[in-house]
Tab-separated table of C-alpha atoms in Angstrom:
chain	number	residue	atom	x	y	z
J	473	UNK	CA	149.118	114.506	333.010
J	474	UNK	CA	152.538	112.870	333.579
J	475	UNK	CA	155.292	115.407	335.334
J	476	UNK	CA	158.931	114.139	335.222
J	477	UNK	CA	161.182	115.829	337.706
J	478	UNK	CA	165.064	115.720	338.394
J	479	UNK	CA	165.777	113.863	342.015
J	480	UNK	CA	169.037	116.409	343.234
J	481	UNK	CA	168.241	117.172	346.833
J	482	UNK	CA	169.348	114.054	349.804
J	483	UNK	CA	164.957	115.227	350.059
J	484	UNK	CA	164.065	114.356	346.747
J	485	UNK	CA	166.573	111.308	346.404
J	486	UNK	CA	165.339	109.867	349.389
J	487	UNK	CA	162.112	109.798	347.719
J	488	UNK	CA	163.497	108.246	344.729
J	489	UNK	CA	165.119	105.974	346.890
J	490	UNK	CA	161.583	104.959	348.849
J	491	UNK	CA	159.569	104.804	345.999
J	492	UNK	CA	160.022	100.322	345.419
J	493	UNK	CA	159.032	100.489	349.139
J	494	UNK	CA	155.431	101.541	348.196
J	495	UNK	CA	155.187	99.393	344.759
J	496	UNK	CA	156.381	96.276	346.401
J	497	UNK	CA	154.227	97.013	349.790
J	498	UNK	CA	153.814	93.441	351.181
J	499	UNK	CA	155.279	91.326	348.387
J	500	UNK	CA	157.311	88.463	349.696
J	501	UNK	CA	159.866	88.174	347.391
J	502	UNK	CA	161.050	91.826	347.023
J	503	UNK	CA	164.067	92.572	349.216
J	504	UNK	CA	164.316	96.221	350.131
J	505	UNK	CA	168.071	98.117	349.920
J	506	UNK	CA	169.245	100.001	353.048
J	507	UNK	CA	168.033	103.737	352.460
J	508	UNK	CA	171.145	105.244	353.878
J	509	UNK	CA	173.527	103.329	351.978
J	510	UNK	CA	171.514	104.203	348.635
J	511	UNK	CA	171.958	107.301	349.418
J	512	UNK	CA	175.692	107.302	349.563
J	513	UNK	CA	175.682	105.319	345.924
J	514	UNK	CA	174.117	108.506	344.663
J	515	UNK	CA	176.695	110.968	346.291
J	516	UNK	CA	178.542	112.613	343.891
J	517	UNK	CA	181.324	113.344	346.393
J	518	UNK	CA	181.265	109.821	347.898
J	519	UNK	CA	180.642	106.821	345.240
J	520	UNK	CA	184.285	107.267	343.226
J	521	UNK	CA	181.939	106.064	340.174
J	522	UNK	CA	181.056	109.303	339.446
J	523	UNK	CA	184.763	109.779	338.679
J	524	UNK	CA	184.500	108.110	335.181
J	525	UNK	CA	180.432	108.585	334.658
J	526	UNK	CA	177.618	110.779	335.168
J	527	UNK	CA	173.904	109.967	335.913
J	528	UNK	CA	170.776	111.593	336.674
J	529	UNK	CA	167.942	110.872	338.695
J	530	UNK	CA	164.311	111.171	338.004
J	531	UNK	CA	160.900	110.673	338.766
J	532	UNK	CA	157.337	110.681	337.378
J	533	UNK	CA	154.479	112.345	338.932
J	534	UNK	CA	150.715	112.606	338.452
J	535	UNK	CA	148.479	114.629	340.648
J	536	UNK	CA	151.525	115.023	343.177
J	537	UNK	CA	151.746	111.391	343.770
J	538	UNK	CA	155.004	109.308	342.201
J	539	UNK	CA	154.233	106.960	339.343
J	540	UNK	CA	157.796	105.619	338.763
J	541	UNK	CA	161.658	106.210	338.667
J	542	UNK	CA	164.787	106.268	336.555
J	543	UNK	CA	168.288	106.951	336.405
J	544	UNK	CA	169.947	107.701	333.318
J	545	UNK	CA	173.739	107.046	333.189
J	546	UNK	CA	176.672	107.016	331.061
J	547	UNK	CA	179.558	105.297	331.706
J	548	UNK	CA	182.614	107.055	329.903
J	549	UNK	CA	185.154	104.591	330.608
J	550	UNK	CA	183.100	102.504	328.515
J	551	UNK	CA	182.350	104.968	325.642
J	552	UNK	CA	185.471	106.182	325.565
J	553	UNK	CA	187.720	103.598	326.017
J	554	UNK	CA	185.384	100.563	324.268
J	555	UNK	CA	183.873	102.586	321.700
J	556	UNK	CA	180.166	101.610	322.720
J	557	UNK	CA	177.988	104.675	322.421
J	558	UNK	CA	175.020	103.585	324.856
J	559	UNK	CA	173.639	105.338	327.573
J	560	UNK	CA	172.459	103.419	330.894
J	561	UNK	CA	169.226	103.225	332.885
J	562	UNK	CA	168.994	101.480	335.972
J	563	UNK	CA	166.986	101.676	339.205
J	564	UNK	CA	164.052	101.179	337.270
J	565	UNK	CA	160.473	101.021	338.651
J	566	UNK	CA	156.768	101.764	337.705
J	567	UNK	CA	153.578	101.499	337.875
J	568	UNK	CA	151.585	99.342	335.593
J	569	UNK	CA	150.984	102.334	333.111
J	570	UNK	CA	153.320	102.254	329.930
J	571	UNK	CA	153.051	105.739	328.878
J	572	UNK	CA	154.673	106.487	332.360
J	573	UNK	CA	157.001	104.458	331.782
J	574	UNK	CA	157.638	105.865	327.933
J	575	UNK	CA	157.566	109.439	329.396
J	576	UNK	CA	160.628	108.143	332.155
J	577	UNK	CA	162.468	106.748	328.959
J	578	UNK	CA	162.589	110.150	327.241
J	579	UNK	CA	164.530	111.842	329.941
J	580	UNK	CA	167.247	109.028	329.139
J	581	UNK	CA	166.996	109.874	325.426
J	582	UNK	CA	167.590	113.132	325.804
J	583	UNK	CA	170.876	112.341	327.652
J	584	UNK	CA	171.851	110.138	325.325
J	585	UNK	CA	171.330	112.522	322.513
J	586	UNK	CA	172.628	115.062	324.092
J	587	UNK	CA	175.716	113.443	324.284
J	588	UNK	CA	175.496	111.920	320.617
J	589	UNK	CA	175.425	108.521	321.827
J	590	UNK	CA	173.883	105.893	319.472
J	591	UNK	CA	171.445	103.374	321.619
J	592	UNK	CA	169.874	102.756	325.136
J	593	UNK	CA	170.692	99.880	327.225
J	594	UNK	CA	169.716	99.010	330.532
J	595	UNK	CA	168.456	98.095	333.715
J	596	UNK	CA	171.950	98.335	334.980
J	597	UNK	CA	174.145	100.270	337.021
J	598	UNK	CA	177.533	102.114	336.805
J	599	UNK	CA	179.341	99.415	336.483
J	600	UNK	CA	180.054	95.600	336.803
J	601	UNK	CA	179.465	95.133	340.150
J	602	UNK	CA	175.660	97.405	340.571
J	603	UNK	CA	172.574	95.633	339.757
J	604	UNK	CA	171.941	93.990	336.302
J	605	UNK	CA	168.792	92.844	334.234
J	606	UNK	CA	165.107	93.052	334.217
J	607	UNK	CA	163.410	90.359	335.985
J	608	UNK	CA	162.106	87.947	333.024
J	609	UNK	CA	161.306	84.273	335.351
J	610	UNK	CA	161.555	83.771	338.808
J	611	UNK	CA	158.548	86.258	340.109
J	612	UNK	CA	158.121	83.758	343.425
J	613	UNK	CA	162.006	83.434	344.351
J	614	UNK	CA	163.260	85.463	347.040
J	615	UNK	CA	165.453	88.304	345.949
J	616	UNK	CA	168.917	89.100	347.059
J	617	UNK	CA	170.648	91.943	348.152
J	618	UNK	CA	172.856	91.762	344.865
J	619	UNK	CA	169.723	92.058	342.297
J	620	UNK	CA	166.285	93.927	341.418
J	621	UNK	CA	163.080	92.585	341.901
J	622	UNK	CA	160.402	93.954	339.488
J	623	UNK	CA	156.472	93.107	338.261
J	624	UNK	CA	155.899	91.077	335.448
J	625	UNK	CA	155.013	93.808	333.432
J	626	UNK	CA	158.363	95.584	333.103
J	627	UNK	CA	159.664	93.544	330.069
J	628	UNK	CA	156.340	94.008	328.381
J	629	UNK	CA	156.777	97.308	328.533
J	630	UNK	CA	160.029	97.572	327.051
J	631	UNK	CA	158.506	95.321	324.265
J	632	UNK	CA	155.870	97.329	323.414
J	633	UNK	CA	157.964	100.200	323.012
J	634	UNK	CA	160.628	98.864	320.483
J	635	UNK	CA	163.227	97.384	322.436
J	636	UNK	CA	164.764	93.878	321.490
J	637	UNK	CA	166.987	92.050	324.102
J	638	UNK	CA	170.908	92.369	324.251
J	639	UNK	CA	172.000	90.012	326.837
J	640	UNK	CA	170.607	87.534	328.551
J	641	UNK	CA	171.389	86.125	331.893
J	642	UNK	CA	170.297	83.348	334.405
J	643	UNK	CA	170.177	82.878	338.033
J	644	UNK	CA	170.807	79.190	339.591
J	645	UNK	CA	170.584	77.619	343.149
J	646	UNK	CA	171.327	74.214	344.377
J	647	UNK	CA	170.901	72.470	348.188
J	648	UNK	CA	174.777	72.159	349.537
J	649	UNK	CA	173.768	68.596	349.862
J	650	UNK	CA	174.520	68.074	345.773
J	651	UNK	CA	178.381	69.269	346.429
J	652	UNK	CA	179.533	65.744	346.638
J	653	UNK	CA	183.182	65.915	347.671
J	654	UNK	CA	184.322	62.990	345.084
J	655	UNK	CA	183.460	65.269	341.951
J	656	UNK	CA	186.779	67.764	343.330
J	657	UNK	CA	188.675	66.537	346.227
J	658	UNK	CA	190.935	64.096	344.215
J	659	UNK	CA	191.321	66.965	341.308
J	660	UNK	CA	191.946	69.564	344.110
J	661	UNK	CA	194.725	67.783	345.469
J	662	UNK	CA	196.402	66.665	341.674
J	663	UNK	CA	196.205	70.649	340.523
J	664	UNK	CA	197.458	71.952	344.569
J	665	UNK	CA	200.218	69.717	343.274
J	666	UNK	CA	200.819	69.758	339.789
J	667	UNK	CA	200.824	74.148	339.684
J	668	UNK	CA	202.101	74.042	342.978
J	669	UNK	CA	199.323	75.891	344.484
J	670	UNK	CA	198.394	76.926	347.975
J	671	UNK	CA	194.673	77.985	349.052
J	672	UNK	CA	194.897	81.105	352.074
J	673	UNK	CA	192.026	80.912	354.368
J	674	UNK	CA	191.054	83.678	356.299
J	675	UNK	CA	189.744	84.386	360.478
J	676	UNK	CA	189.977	88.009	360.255
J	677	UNK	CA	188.856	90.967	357.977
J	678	UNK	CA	192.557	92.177	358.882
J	679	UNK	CA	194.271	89.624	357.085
J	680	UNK	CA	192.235	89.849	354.322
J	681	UNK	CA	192.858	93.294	353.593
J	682	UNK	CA	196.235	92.971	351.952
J	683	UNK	CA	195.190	90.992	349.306
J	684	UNK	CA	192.028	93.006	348.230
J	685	UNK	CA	193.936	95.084	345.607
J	686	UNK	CA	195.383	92.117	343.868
J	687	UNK	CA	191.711	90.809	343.959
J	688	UNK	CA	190.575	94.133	342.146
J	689	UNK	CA	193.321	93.475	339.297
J	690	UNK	CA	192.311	89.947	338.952
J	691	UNK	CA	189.019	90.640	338.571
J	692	UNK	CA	189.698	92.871	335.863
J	693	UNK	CA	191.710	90.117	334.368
J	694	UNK	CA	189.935	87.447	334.390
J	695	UNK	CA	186.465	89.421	333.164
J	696	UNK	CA	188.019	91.230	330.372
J	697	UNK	CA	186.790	89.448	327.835
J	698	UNK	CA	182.834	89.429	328.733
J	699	UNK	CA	180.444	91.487	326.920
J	700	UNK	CA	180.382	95.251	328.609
J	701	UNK	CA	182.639	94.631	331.165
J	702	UNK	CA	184.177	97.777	332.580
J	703	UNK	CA	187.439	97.557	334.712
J	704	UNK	CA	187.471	98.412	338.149
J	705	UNK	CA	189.367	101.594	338.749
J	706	UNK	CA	191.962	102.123	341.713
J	707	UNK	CA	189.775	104.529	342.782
J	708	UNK	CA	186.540	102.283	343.159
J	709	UNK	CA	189.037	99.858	344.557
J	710	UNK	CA	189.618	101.732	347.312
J	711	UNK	CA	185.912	102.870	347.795
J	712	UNK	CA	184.667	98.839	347.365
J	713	UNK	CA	187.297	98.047	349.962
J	714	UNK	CA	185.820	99.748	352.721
J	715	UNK	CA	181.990	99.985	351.883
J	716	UNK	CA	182.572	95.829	351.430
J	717	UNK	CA	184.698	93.704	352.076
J	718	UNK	CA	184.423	94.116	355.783
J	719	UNK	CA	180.764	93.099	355.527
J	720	UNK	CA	181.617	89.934	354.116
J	721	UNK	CA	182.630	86.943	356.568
J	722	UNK	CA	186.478	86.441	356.153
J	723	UNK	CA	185.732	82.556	356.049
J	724	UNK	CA	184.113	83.189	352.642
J	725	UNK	CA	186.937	84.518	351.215
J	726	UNK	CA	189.281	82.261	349.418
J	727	UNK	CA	192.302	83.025	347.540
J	728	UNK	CA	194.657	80.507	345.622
J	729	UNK	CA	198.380	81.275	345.083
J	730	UNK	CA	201.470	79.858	343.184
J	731	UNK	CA	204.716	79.173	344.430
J	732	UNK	CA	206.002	82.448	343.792
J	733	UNK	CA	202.991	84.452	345.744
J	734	UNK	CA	200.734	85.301	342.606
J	735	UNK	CA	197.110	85.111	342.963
J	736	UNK	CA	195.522	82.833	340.624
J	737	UNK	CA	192.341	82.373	341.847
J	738	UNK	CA	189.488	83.951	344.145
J	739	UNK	CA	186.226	83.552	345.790
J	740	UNK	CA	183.233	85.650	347.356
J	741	UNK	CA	180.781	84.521	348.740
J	742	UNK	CA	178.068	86.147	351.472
J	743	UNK	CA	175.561	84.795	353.637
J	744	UNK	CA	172.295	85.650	352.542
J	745	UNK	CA	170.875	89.108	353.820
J	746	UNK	CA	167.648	89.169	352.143
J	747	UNK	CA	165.426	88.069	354.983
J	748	UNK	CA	167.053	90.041	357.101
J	749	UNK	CA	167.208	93.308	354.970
J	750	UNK	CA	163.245	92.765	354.867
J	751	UNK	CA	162.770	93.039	358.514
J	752	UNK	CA	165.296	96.106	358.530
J	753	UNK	CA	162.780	97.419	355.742
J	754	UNK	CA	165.550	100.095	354.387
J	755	UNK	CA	166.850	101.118	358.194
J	756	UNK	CA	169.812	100.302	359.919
J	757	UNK	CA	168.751	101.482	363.259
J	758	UNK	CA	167.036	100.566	365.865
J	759	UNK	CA	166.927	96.840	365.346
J	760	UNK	CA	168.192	96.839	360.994
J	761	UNK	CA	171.441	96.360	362.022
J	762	UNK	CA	171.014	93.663	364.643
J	763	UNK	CA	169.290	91.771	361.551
J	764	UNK	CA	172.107	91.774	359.455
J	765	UNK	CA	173.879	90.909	361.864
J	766	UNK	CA	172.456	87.972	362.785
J	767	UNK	CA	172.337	86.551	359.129
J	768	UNK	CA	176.080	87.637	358.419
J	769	UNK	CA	176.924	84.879	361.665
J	770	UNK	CA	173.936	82.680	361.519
J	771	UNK	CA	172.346	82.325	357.719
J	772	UNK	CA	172.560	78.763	356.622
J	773	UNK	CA	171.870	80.287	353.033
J	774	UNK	CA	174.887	81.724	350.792
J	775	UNK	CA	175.338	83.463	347.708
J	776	UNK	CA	178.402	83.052	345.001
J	777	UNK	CA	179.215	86.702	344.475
J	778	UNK	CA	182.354	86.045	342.414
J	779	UNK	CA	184.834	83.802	341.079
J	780	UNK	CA	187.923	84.740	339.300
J	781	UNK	CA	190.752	82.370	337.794
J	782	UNK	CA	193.737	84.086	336.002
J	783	UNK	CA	193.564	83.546	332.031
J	784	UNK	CA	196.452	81.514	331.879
J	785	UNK	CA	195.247	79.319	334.775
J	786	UNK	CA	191.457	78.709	333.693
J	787	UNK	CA	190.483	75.723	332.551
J	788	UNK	CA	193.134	73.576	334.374
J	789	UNK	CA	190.399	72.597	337.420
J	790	UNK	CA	191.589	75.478	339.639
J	791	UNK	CA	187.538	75.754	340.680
J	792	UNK	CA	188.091	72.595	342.243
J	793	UNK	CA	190.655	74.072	344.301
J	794	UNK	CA	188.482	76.417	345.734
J	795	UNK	CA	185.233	73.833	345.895
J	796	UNK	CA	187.239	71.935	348.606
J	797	UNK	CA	188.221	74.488	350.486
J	798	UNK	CA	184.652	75.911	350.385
J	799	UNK	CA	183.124	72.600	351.303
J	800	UNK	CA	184.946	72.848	354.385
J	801	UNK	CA	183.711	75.860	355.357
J	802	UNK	CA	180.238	74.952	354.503
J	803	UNK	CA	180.046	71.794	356.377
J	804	UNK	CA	181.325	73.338	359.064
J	805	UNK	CA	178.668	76.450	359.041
J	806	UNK	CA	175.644	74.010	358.525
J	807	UNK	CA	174.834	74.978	355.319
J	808	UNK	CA	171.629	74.818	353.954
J	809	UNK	CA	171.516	76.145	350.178
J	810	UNK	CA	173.404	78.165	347.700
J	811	UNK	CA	172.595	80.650	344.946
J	812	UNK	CA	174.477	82.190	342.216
J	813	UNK	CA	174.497	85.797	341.521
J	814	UNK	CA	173.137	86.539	337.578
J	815	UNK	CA	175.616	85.215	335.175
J	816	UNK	CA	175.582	85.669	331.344
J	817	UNK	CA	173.796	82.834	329.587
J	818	UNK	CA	176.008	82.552	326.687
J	819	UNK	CA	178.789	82.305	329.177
J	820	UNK	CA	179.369	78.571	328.700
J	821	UNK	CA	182.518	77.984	330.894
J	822	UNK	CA	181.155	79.356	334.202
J	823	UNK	CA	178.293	76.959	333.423
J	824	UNK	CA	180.496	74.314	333.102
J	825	UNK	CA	182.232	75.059	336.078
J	826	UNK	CA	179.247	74.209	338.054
J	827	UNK	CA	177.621	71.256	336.364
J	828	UNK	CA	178.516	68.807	339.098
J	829	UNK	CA	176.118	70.299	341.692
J	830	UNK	CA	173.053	69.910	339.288
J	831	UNK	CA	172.038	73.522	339.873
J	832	UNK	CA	168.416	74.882	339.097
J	833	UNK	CA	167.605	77.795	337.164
J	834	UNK	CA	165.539	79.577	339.424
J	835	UNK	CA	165.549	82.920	338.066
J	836	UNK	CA	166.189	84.816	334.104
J	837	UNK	CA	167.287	88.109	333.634
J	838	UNK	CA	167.504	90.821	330.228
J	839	UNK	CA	168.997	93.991	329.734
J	840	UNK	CA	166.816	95.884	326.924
J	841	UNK	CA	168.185	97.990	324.114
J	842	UNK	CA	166.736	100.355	321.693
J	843	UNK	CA	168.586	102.534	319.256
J	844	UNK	CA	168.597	106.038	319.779
């Protein structure tokens, strides 16, 4: 007999938290989150998302032992203010056993009906910048910090219980060796001076700081338009600020402004963590951190987090901007290869963006959705 039970206590979170660490026991590619700061995501009283949405956590038992575990979330900024009636799930995992998975699924319903809501979407988090997408390809590529690992069987699953896809996305890598500086140093240098644009490097976390807010507001601005996107409150701004940005290597963040001191354009990127967050194996201490800290100066791997060009100001090669000044960085740091974070497959102008470096998919990614 299946039991599902509410995660509340830091006891019974933790568990929820641990439970991937059994499932994926000795699998290569699965890259395991830091305990602690899962932990904090859940906090009612700490993660500001719980400002604008509500989730619950759960997991499934039989015979005392945990079969799987779910969190059902809605996102009222989104119902609310977009007018889509879906309730989340996210941080999704099972054992090869559909009915387990069916019973987890029911707890979500009865959110969702609860709070009249019309269909079920999901893996995903909060918001925009959690976790997205059920594994679909890519079963033998090494996860990243920034994404969910999962069996084969997980999409089948949702399959066999009704659920059709609603978005699609796709992960890409390339060596640095295919960013050949003639495809943007010449069109760097004609839009630096036909917009009369300046790219700001950065040596400390303490320069960068200023600018994170205007970041924030051009992320929102420049992701608007894409399918469920969710603008990032002042509140989360503040919250991503300090959980984040002082992680990332100032060198990997590039900003682009006109003449007047506007930001036009940005760029994250991170070393990778995910070997190292595999020898940490969820702890920061004794030896986690010293791992992460090692990749964040030493990784000759990176990972395109984000890119954001103002509306008025895509299109017009500003990318290129930010390729050259990236390139430098890059050459500099020895680097090996880069990846790109999941990225809508119908969204034909990021694609386009990167064409030059004859990327490889390497990974595919669906959110499920079934009407309630």
């Amino acid at each position: 007999m299946i039991t599902i039970k509410e995660a509340k206590t830091k006891s019974e979170l933790t568990e929820f938290i641990k439970f991937p660490f059994s499932l994926y026991k000795g699998n290569q590619y699965w890259v395991p989150p830091i305990i602690a700061d899962e932990l904090e995501s859940f906090d009612k009283d700490k993660n500001p998302a719980f400002n604008t949405a509500q989730a619950n956590f759960y997991l499934a038992y039989r015979d005392n032992k945990i079969l799987g575990r779910i969190a059902a979330i809605i996102n009222w900024d989104e119902v609310n203010q977009q007018q889509k009636n879906k309730v989340r799930f996210g941080w999704f995992d099972v054992i090869d056993d559909i009915e387990v998975t069916k019973a987890l699924l029911e707890k979500v319903y009865e959110m969702g009906q609860k709070h009249n809501l019309e269909y079920v979407e999901g893996p995903m988090g909060f918001s925009n910048l959690d976790k997205v997408g059920v594994l679909t390809e890519g079963f033998d590529e090494l996860g990243t910090m920034v994404t969910w690992y999962n069996h084969p069987y997980y999409a089948k699953h949702f399959e066999q219980l009704g659920y059709v896809t609603e978005k699609e996305f796709m992960e890409n890598k390339f060596p640095f060796a295919n960013a050949k500086p003639e495809f943007f140093e010449k069109i760097a240098e004609l839009v630096k001076k036909r917009y009369e644009l300046k790219p700001i490097n950065f040596k400390s976390t303490k320069d960068v700081m200023p600018y994170v807010d205007k970041m924030f507001d051009l992320f929102n601005e420049s992701y608007a338009k894409l399918s469920s996107f969710v603008a990032i409150t002042d509140i989360q701004k503040e919250y991503f600020k300090k959980k984040y940005i002082s992680f990332i290597n100032p060198e990997y963040i590039k900003y682009i402004e006109d003449k007047d001191g506007n930001l036009v354009a940005f760029g994250i990127v991170m070393p990778s963590f995910s070997k190292a967050l595999q020898k940490a194996n969820g702890k920061l201490f004794p030896f986690g951190f010293l791992h992460l800290l090692n990749a964040r100066r030493n990784s000759k791997d990176v990972v395109f987090y984000l890119i954001g060009v103002r509306p008025d100001y895509q299109n017009k090669g500003v990318t290129a901007v930010i390729f050259k000044e990236y390139y430098e960085t890059f050459t500099a740091k020895g680097i090996n290869y880069c990846y790109r974070t999941p990225e809508l497959s119908d969204n034909l102008a990021i694609q386009l963006i990167w064409k030059n470096f004859d990327p490889v998919v390497h990974c595919r990614r669906k959110t499920f959705r079934k009407s309630l």
